[in-house]
Amino acid sequence: MSALVIVGTQWGDEGKGKITNFYASRANMVVRFQGGANAGHTVNVAGRKIVFHLLPSGVSVPNAKCIIGPGVVLDPIALVEEIEYVRSNGIEVGDNLLIDIGAHLVMPYHKAVEAAEEQARGGDAIGTTHRGIGPTYVDRYSREGLTCGDLAAFDRFQEKLSAIVSRKNDVLTKLYGAEPVDLGTITEQMKAVAEVLVPYLSDTPALIRSAIASGDNVLFEGAQGALLDIGFGTYPFVTSSNTTAAGVAPGTGVPPTWIGEVAGVAKAYTTRVGAGPFPTEATSEQASLICERGAEVGATTGRPRRCGWLDIVALRYSLALSGIERIIITKLDVLDTLPVIPVCVAYTLDGVNIDTFPRDIDALRRVQPVYEELPGWESDTSGARTSAELPEKALAYLKRIEELSGARVAVASVGADSDAIVEFEQLL
Ligand code: IMP
C-alpha cells in the first residue's frame, strides 16, 4: 500500500500546490480531504500559472484520478467556474474527476452569513476568506447541511432548500440586520450547476480504499496548514476543518491505519494571511524584501500576506500533530540574497525560556522569539536540481533545520517552475 499525505505545517500558503503537483505525476489518485475554495494552490503548468481552489492540483497531470472527498466543503458555483477556467488553460476535466456525494455544499447564504458574522466581530474579526467555509461546516455539524448528493434528486433538494433559506433569512435579517437571500435566484443557480456537476458524483471512499489496497499510489492533498487547524491551531484565528493528517480519515473514509507517509510542507520563512498571533512576524527591511521576493500575496483573496522568519518551535508542534518525519522546504531561493538568516529556535514567555508552542492564545501573543542567525549563501539557487548544485551554506541551512526540527528534509523547492526541485529522498 502506498499513500502519501501532504500537509502544510504553518498558516497555509507553504507552496503545497506545487509540491502536490510534483508528486501527482507519480500518483494514480489525488484526493482533497478538507477545506474548500478558501485554498489557493498555485501550479505552473506548461509555463502558465494556474491557481486551483477546489479541484485537486492533480488534474493538471494526465492519468491521475482526482477526488473531491467527503470532508471538503464544495461551492458548486465556484467549482463550475473553476472547471471552465482550467479547461480554458488546456487542462482536461472529464472522467478524471470524481466528487463525493457526501461533500457539503457551500451555498450563497453561507457566504452572506459569514460576511454578517465577520462584520459583527468588528475589531475581533478573524479575517476569513469569505468563501463560506465556517458557516458550511457549522451547518454540517448542526445537521442542517445540503450535500453534493442532494443535487442529484433536485425536487427533494428544492424542498430542503426552501426550508433552510427561510431560517437563514431570519438569521440574516433579524439577528444581523443584513439583506435576505433570494430563494428563486439560488434555486436557479443550483439547477444550473447541478446539470454540470451531477455526472461527476460518486461514492468515493470505497474507490480510494480499493486503490490503496491494490497498491496504487494515492496522494492526499491537504489545504491550509496545521496552525489553522480547528482543534490545534491558533483558535479562534483558524479555519473550520482539520488541516493536520488526522483529517484524512474522516475526510475520505480511509482507515487511519492505512495512512502511510505524511510529509509536511514548510516555507523557508513564514507567512500568515488574516488576523491572529504570529510570533516571528517581522517588519524589518530584510523581511519586507523577502515578502517582495516571495510575491507574498494571497492566491485566493489577493490580500498581502504578513511575513516573518522560520519558526522552529511552531514547526516542531506541527510535525508532532501529524507524525511527520520528512519535510519539504519551499521557496529556499527567496532567501538567496540574505547575508544572515534568522531562525526562531525558542521563545521567551514572561521572561522564561520555553521551547514548546503555547496552546493558550493569550500566552502565544506574549511570546518573544529567540533567534539563531544562520549564514546566508548570497548566491542564486534557482537553477539547482541536485544537492551538489546547492551552495554549501544552503545545505548547511537545511541541515540545521533538520537538527532543530528533528525531521529530514526530503525535498527543497527553489523556484515557481514545476521542475525547480531538489529531491534528496523519494517519498512516492
Ligand atoms: P476561512 O478558512 O475562510 O474561514 O478563514 C479562516 C482563516 O484561515 C483566515 O485567517 C484565512 O486567511 C485563513 N486561510 C484559509 N484558507 C487559507 C489558505 O488556503 N491559505 C492561507 N490562509 C488561509
Coordinates of C-alpha atoms and ligand atoms in Angstrom, one line a residue:
M1 CA 0.0 0.0 0.0
S2 CA 1.3 3.4 -0.8
A3 CA -0.4 6.6 0.5
L4 CA 1.3 9.9 0.9
V5 CA -0.3 12.8 2.7
I6 CA 0.9 16.3 2.0
V7 CA 0.0 18.9 4.7
G8 CA 1.0 22.4 5.5
T9 CA 3.0 23.0 8.7
Q10 CA 2.5 26.7 9.0
W11 CA -0.5 29.0 8.4
G12 CA -1.1 27.8 4.8
D13 CA 0.5 29.1 1.7
E14 CA 3.5 26.9 2.1
G15 CA 3.6 26.1 -1.6
K16 CA 1.6 22.8 -1.3
G17 CA 0.1 23.2 -4.8
K18 CA 3.5 22.9 -6.5
I19 CA 4.6 20.0 -4.3
T20 CA 1.3 18.1 -4.7
N21 CA 1.7 18.6 -8.4
F22 CA 5.2 17.3 -8.3
Y23 CA 4.1 14.1 -6.5
A24 CA 0.9 13.9 -8.6
S25 CA 2.9 12.9 -11.6
R26 CA 3.8 9.7 -9.7
A27 CA 0.3 9.1 -8.4
N28 CA -2.7 7.2 -9.6
M29 CA -5.1 9.2 -7.5
V30 CA -5.1 12.6 -5.8
V31 CA -7.6 13.3 -3.1
R32 CA -8.7 16.6 -1.4
F33 CA -10.0 15.8 2.1
Q34 CA -10.8 19.1 3.8
G35 CA -11.4 22.8 3.3
G36 CA -12.9 24.3 0.3
A37 CA -12.4 27.2 -2.1
N38 CA -10.5 29.1 0.6
A39 CA -7.5 27.2 -0.6
G40 CA -5.4 28.6 -3.5
H41 CA -2.9 26.1 -4.8
T42 CA -0.7 27.7 -7.4
V43 CA 0.9 25.5 -10.0
N44 CA 2.9 26.3 -13.1
V45 CA 1.6 24.2 -15.9
A46 CA 3.4 24.5 -19.3
G47 CA 4.7 27.9 -18.4
R48 CA 1.3 29.1 -17.2
K49 CA 0.4 29.9 -13.6
I50 CA -2.8 28.2 -12.7
V51 CA -4.5 28.6 -9.3
F52 CA -6.6 25.7 -8.1
H53 CA -9.2 26.3 -5.3
L54 CA -11.4 23.2 -5.2
L55 CA -10.0 20.9 -7.9
P56 CA -7.2 18.8 -6.6
S57 CA -3.9 20.1 -8.2
G58 CA -3.5 16.6 -9.7
V59 CA -6.0 17.5 -12.5
S60 CA -3.1 19.1 -14.3
V61 CA -1.4 15.7 -14.5
P62 CA -2.7 13.3 -17.1
N63 CA -3.9 9.9 -15.8
A64 CA -4.3 10.8 -12.2
K65 CA -7.8 10.2 -10.9
C66 CA -8.8 13.3 -8.8
I67 CA -11.3 13.1 -6.0
I68 CA -13.0 15.8 -4.0
G69 CA -13.6 13.9 -0.8
P70 CA -16.5 13.9 1.6
G71 CA -14.6 16.1 4.1
V72 CA -14.4 19.0 1.6
V73 CA -17.0 21.8 1.6
L74 CA -17.8 22.5 -2.0
D75 CA -19.0 25.7 -3.5
P76 CA -20.7 24.4 -6.7
I77 CA -20.8 27.8 -8.4
A78 CA -17.1 28.3 -7.8
L79 CA -16.3 24.7 -9.0
V80 CA -18.2 25.1 -12.3
E81 CA -16.3 28.4 -12.9
E82 CA -13.0 26.7 -12.0
I83 CA -13.7 23.8 -14.3
E84 CA -14.2 26.3 -17.2
Y85 CA -11.1 28.2 -16.1
V86 CA -8.8 25.2 -16.1
R87 CA -10.3 23.9 -19.4
S88 CA -9.6 27.3 -21.0
N89 CA -6.0 26.7 -19.9
G90 CA -5.8 23.4 -21.8
I91 CA -6.4 21.1 -18.8
E92 CA -8.7 18.2 -19.2
V93 CA -11.5 17.8 -16.7
G94 CA -13.7 14.8 -17.5
D95 CA -13.7 11.3 -16.1
N96 CA -10.5 12.1 -14.3
L97 CA -12.7 14.0 -11.7
L98 CA -15.0 12.5 -9.1
I99 CA -16.9 14.4 -6.5
D100 CA -18.1 12.6 -3.3
I101 CA -21.8 12.6 -2.7
G102 CA -21.2 13.4 1.0
A103 CA -19.2 16.6 0.4
H104 CA -21.2 19.5 1.8
L105 CA -22.4 22.4 -0.4
V106 CA -21.3 25.9 0.3
M107 CA -24.4 27.9 -0.5
P108 CA -24.8 31.6 -1.2
Y109 CA -26.4 32.1 2.2
H110 CA -23.3 30.7 3.9
K111 CA -21.3 33.5 2.4
A112 CA -23.9 36.1 3.4
V113 CA -24.0 34.8 7.0
E114 CA -20.1 34.8 7.1
A115 CA -20.0 38.4 5.9
A116 CA -22.5 39.4 8.5
E117 CA -20.6 37.5 11.3
E118 CA -17.3 39.0 10.3
Q119 CA -18.7 42.5 10.3
A120 CA -20.4 41.9 13.7
R121 CA -17.0 40.8 15.1
G122 CA -15.6 44.2 14.4
G123 CA -12.1 44.6 15.7
D124 CA -12.1 40.8 16.6
A125 CA -12.8 39.7 13.0
I126 CA -10.9 36.5 12.0
G127 CA -10.1 37.8 8.6
T128 CA -11.7 34.9 6.8
T129 CA -11.5 34.4 3.1
H130 CA -15.3 35.0 2.8
R131 CA -15.7 31.7 0.9
G132 CA -18.5 30.4 3.3
I133 CA -16.2 27.8 4.9
G134 CA -17.1 28.3 8.6
P135 CA -20.9 28.5 8.2
T136 CA -21.0 25.5 5.9
Y137 CA -19.1 23.3 8.5
V138 CA -21.4 24.7 11.2
D139 CA -24.4 23.5 9.2
R140 CA -22.8 20.2 8.6
Y141 CA -22.3 19.7 12.4
S142 CA -25.8 21.0 13.2
R143 CA -27.1 18.6 10.6
E144 CA -28.7 21.3 8.5
G145 CA -26.4 21.0 5.5
L146 CA -27.0 20.1 1.9
T147 CA -24.7 17.7 0.3
C148 CA -23.5 17.3 -3.3
G149 CA -25.5 14.0 -3.4
D150 CA -28.7 16.1 -2.7
L151 CA -28.2 17.8 -6.0
A152 CA -29.0 14.6 -7.8
A153 CA -32.6 14.5 -6.6
F154 CA -33.5 18.1 -7.4
D155 CA -37.2 18.1 -6.3
R156 CA -36.2 16.9 -2.8
F157 CA -33.3 19.3 -2.8
Q158 CA -35.6 22.2 -3.6
E159 CA -37.9 21.3 -0.6
K160 CA -35.0 21.2 1.8
L161 CA -33.5 24.4 0.4
S162 CA -36.7 26.3 0.8
A163 CA -37.0 25.4 4.5
I164 CA -33.3 26.3 5.1
V165 CA -33.4 29.6 3.2
S166 CA -36.3 30.7 5.3
R167 CA -34.4 30.0 8.5
K168 CA -31.2 31.6 7.1
N169 CA -33.1 34.8 6.2
D170 CA -34.4 35.0 9.7
V171 CA -30.8 35.0 10.9
L172 CA -29.6 37.4 8.3
T173 CA -32.4 40.0 8.8
K174 CA -33.4 39.6 12.4
L175 CA -30.0 38.9 14.0
Y176 CA -27.7 40.9 11.8
G177 CA -30.0 43.4 10.1
A178 CA -28.5 42.2 6.8
E179 CA -30.2 41.7 3.4
P180 CA -32.0 38.4 2.9
V181 CA -31.0 36.0 0.1
D182 CA -33.4 35.2 -2.7
L183 CA -34.7 31.6 -2.8
G184 CA -35.7 31.8 -6.5
T185 CA -32.2 33.0 -7.5
I186 CA -30.5 30.3 -5.5
T187 CA -32.8 27.6 -6.9
E188 CA -32.0 28.7 -10.4
Q189 CA -28.2 28.8 -9.7
M190 CA -28.3 25.3 -8.2
K191 CA -30.3 23.9 -11.1
A192 CA -27.7 25.2 -13.5
V193 CA -24.7 23.8 -11.5
A194 CA -26.4 20.5 -10.8
E195 CA -26.6 19.9 -14.6
V196 CA -22.8 20.3 -14.8
L197 CA -21.8 18.6 -11.5
V198 CA -24.1 15.6 -11.1
P199 CA -22.3 13.5 -13.7
Y200 CA -19.1 13.7 -11.6
L201 CA -20.9 12.5 -8.4
S202 CA -19.6 9.2 -6.9
D203 CA -19.4 7.3 -3.7
T204 CA -15.7 7.7 -3.4
P205 CA -14.4 6.1 -0.1
A206 CA -14.6 2.6 -1.4
L207 CA -12.7 3.6 -4.5
I208 CA -10.0 5.3 -2.5
R209 CA -9.7 2.3 -0.2
S210 CA -9.5 -0.1 -3.1
A211 CA -6.9 2.0 -4.9
I212 CA -4.7 1.9 -1.8
A213 CA -5.3 -1.9 -1.2
S214 CA -4.4 -2.7 -4.8
G215 CA -1.0 -0.9 -4.4
D216 CA -1.8 2.3 -6.4
N217 CA 0.0 5.5 -5.3
V218 CA -2.6 7.6 -3.6
L219 CA -1.8 11.2 -2.7
F220 CA -3.8 13.2 -0.1
E221 CA -3.6 16.9 -0.8
G222 CA -4.0 19.0 2.4
A223 CA -5.2 22.6 2.3
Q224 CA -4.3 25.4 4.7
G225 CA -1.8 24.5 7.4
A226 CA -1.6 22.9 10.9
L227 CA -1.6 26.2 12.7
L228 CA -5.0 26.9 11.1
D229 CA -6.4 23.5 12.3
I230 CA -9.8 23.9 14.1
G231 CA -8.7 21.9 17.0
F232 CA -5.0 22.6 17.4
G233 CA -4.4 25.8 15.5
T234 CA -4.3 29.4 16.9
Y235 CA -8.0 29.3 17.8
P236 CA -10.2 31.3 17.1
F237 CA -8.0 32.5 14.3
V238 CA -8.2 29.3 12.4
T239 CA -10.2 27.7 9.6
S240 CA -13.0 25.3 10.3
S241 CA -11.5 22.0 9.3
N242 CA -8.9 19.5 10.5
T243 CA -5.9 20.6 8.5
T244 CA -3.5 18.0 10.0
A245 CA -3.0 14.5 8.7
A246 CA -5.7 13.4 11.2
G247 CA -8.2 15.0 8.8
V248 CA -7.6 12.3 6.2
A249 CA -9.6 9.5 7.8
P250 CA -12.9 11.4 8.4
G251 CA -12.4 13.4 5.2
T252 CA -12.1 10.4 3.0
G253 CA -13.3 7.2 4.7
V254 CA -9.9 5.7 4.6
P255 CA -8.9 4.0 7.9
P256 CA -6.3 5.9 9.9
T257 CA -4.1 2.8 10.0
W258 CA -3.9 2.9 6.2
I259 CA -2.4 6.4 6.0
G260 CA 1.2 5.9 5.1
E261 CA 3.8 8.6 4.9
V262 CA 2.9 12.1 5.9
A263 CA 5.1 14.9 4.5
G264 CA 5.0 18.4 5.9
V265 CA 5.5 21.4 3.7
A266 CA 7.2 24.4 5.3
K267 CA 8.3 27.6 3.6
A268 CA 11.9 28.6 4.4
Y269 CA 10.3 31.6 6.2
T270 CA 6.8 32.1 7.5
T271 CA 3.7 34.0 6.2
R272 CA 0.2 34.4 7.5
V273 CA -3.0 35.9 5.9
G274 CA -5.8 37.1 8.2
A275 CA -5.7 38.0 11.9
G276 CA -4.1 36.2 14.8
P277 CA -0.8 35.8 16.7
F278 CA 2.3 35.3 14.6
P279 CA 5.4 35.2 16.9
T280 CA 8.1 35.6 14.2
E281 CA 6.3 38.3 12.2
A282 CA 8.9 40.8 11.1
T283 CA 8.7 44.3 9.7
S284 CA 12.4 44.9 9.1
E285 CA 13.7 45.9 5.7
Q286 CA 15.1 42.4 5.2
A287 CA 11.7 40.8 6.0
S288 CA 9.9 43.2 3.6
L289 CA 12.4 42.2 0.9
I290 CA 11.5 38.5 1.5
C291 CA 7.8 39.4 1.2
E292 CA 8.5 41.1 -2.1
R293 CA 10.8 38.4 -3.5
G294 CA 8.4 35.7 -2.5
A295 CA 5.5 37.6 -4.1
E296 CA 3.5 37.1 -0.9
V297 CA 0.0 37.9 -1.9
G298 CA -3.0 35.6 -1.1
A299 CA -3.8 33.4 -4.0
T300 CA -7.5 33.3 -3.1
T301 CA -8.2 36.8 -1.8
G302 CA -5.3 38.9 -3.2
R303 CA -4.6 40.2 0.3
P304 CA -0.9 40.9 1.2
R305 CA 0.5 38.1 3.4
R306 CA 2.1 39.0 6.7
C307 CA 5.8 37.9 6.6
G308 CA 8.3 36.7 9.1
W309 CA 11.1 34.2 9.9
L310 CA 11.0 30.4 10.1
D311 CA 9.7 29.4 13.4
I312 CA 11.1 26.0 14.6
V313 CA 9.0 25.9 17.8
A314 CA 5.8 26.1 15.7
L315 CA 7.2 23.7 13.1
R316 CA 8.0 21.1 15.8
Y317 CA 4.5 21.4 17.1
S318 CA 3.0 20.9 13.6
L319 CA 5.3 17.9 12.9
A320 CA 4.2 16.3 16.2
L321 CA 0.5 16.8 15.4
S322 CA 0.8 14.9 12.1
G323 CA 3.5 12.4 12.9
I324 CA 5.8 14.0 10.3
E325 CA 9.3 12.7 9.9
R326 CA 10.1 14.2 6.5
I327 CA 9.6 17.8 5.4
I328 CA 9.7 19.7 2.2
I329 CA 11.2 23.2 2.3
T330 CA 9.8 25.6 -0.2
K331 CA 10.9 28.9 -1.5
L332 CA 14.5 28.4 -0.5
D333 CA 15.6 30.6 -3.4
V334 CA 13.7 33.6 -1.9
L335 CA 16.4 33.7 0.8
D336 CA 19.2 33.8 -1.8
T337 CA 20.1 37.5 -1.2
L338 CA 20.3 37.5 2.6
P339 CA 23.7 37.7 4.3
V340 CA 22.2 36.4 7.5
I341 CA 19.1 34.3 8.0
P342 CA 17.3 34.4 11.4
V343 CA 15.6 31.2 12.5
C344 CA 13.5 31.1 15.7
V345 CA 14.7 28.3 17.9
A346 CA 12.8 29.0 21.2
Y347 CA 10.5 31.6 22.8
T348 CA 10.6 33.6 26.0
L349 CA 7.3 33.8 27.7
D350 CA 7.1 36.4 30.5
G351 CA 10.9 36.3 30.7
V352 CA 11.1 32.5 30.9
N353 CA 12.7 30.4 28.0
I354 CA 10.3 27.9 26.5
D355 CA 10.7 25.5 23.6
T356 CA 7.1 24.5 23.1
F357 CA 4.2 26.2 21.2
P358 CA 1.7 27.6 23.7
R359 CA -1.8 26.4 23.0
D360 CA -3.2 29.3 25.1
I361 CA -3.7 32.1 22.6
D362 CA -3.0 34.9 25.2
A363 CA 0.3 33.2 26.1
L364 CA 1.1 32.9 22.4
R365 CA 0.5 36.6 21.9
R366 CA 3.1 37.3 24.7
V367 CA 5.9 35.1 23.5
Q368 CA 9.1 36.7 22.1
P369 CA 11.1 34.7 19.6
V370 CA 14.7 33.7 20.3
Y371 CA 16.7 33.7 17.1
E372 CA 19.7 31.9 15.9
E373 CA 21.4 33.6 13.0
L374 CA 22.5 31.3 10.2
P375 CA 24.9 32.4 7.5
G376 CA 23.2 33.2 4.1
W377 CA 24.7 31.8 0.9
E378 CA 24.2 35.0 -1.1
S379 CA 24.0 33.2 -4.5
D380 CA 21.4 32.1 -6.9
T381 CA 19.9 28.6 -6.1
S382 CA 17.1 28.7 -8.6
G383 CA 19.0 26.7 -11.1
A384 CA 19.9 23.9 -8.7
R385 CA 18.4 20.5 -9.4
T386 CA 20.7 18.3 -7.4
S387 CA 22.1 18.6 -3.9
A388 CA 25.6 19.1 -5.5
E389 CA 24.3 22.2 -7.2
L390 CA 23.2 23.9 -4.0
P391 CA 25.7 26.2 -2.2
E392 CA 27.4 24.7 0.9
K393 CA 25.8 27.3 3.1
A394 CA 22.3 26.5 1.7
L395 CA 22.9 22.8 2.5
A396 CA 24.1 23.8 6.0
Y397 CA 20.9 25.8 6.4
L398 CA 18.8 22.8 5.5
K399 CA 21.0 20.6 7.8
R400 CA 20.4 23.0 10.7
I401 CA 16.6 22.9 10.1
E402 CA 16.8 19.1 10.2
E403 CA 18.7 19.2 13.5
L404 CA 16.4 21.7 15.1
S405 CA 13.1 20.2 13.8
G406 CA 14.0 16.5 14.2
A407 CA 12.8 15.8 10.7
R408 CA 14.7 15.0 7.5
V409 CA 14.4 17.4 4.5
A410 CA 13.2 15.2 1.6
V411 CA 12.8 18.0 -0.9
A412 CA 13.8 21.6 -1.3
S413 CA 11.9 23.8 -3.8
V414 CA 13.9 26.5 -5.4
G415 CA 11.5 28.4 -7.7
A416 CA 8.0 28.5 -9.0
D417 CA 8.6 26.3 -12.1
S418 CA 7.5 22.7 -11.7
D419 CA 11.0 21.4 -12.2
A420 CA 12.6 23.7 -9.7
I421 CA 13.1 21.0 -7.2
V422 CA 16.0 19.3 -5.4
E423 CA 14.9 15.8 -4.3
F424 CA 17.0 14.4 -1.5
E425 CA 14.7 11.5 -0.7
Q426 CA 12.0 9.8 -2.7
L427 CA 8.6 9.7 -0.8
L428 CA 6.4 8.4 -3.6
Ligands
IMP1 P1 -11.6 30.7 6.4 O1 -11.0 29.4 6.1 O2 -12.0 31.4 5.1 O3 -12.7 30.5 7.3 O4 -10.5 31.7 7.1 C1 -10.0 31.4 8.4 C2 -8.6 31.8 8.4 O5 -7.8 30.9 7.7 C3 -8.2 33.2 7.9 O6 -7.1 33.7 8.6 C4 -7.8 32.9 6.5 O7 -6.9 33.9 6.0 C5 -7.0 31.6 6.7 N1 -7.0 30.7 5.5 C6 -8.0 30.0 5.0 N2 -7.6 29.3 3.9 C7 -6.3 29.7 3.7 C8 -5.3 29.3 2.8 O8 -5.5 28.5 1.9 N3 -4.1 29.8 2.9 C9 -3.8 30.7 3.9 N4 -4.7 31.1 4.9 C10 -5.9 30.6 4.7

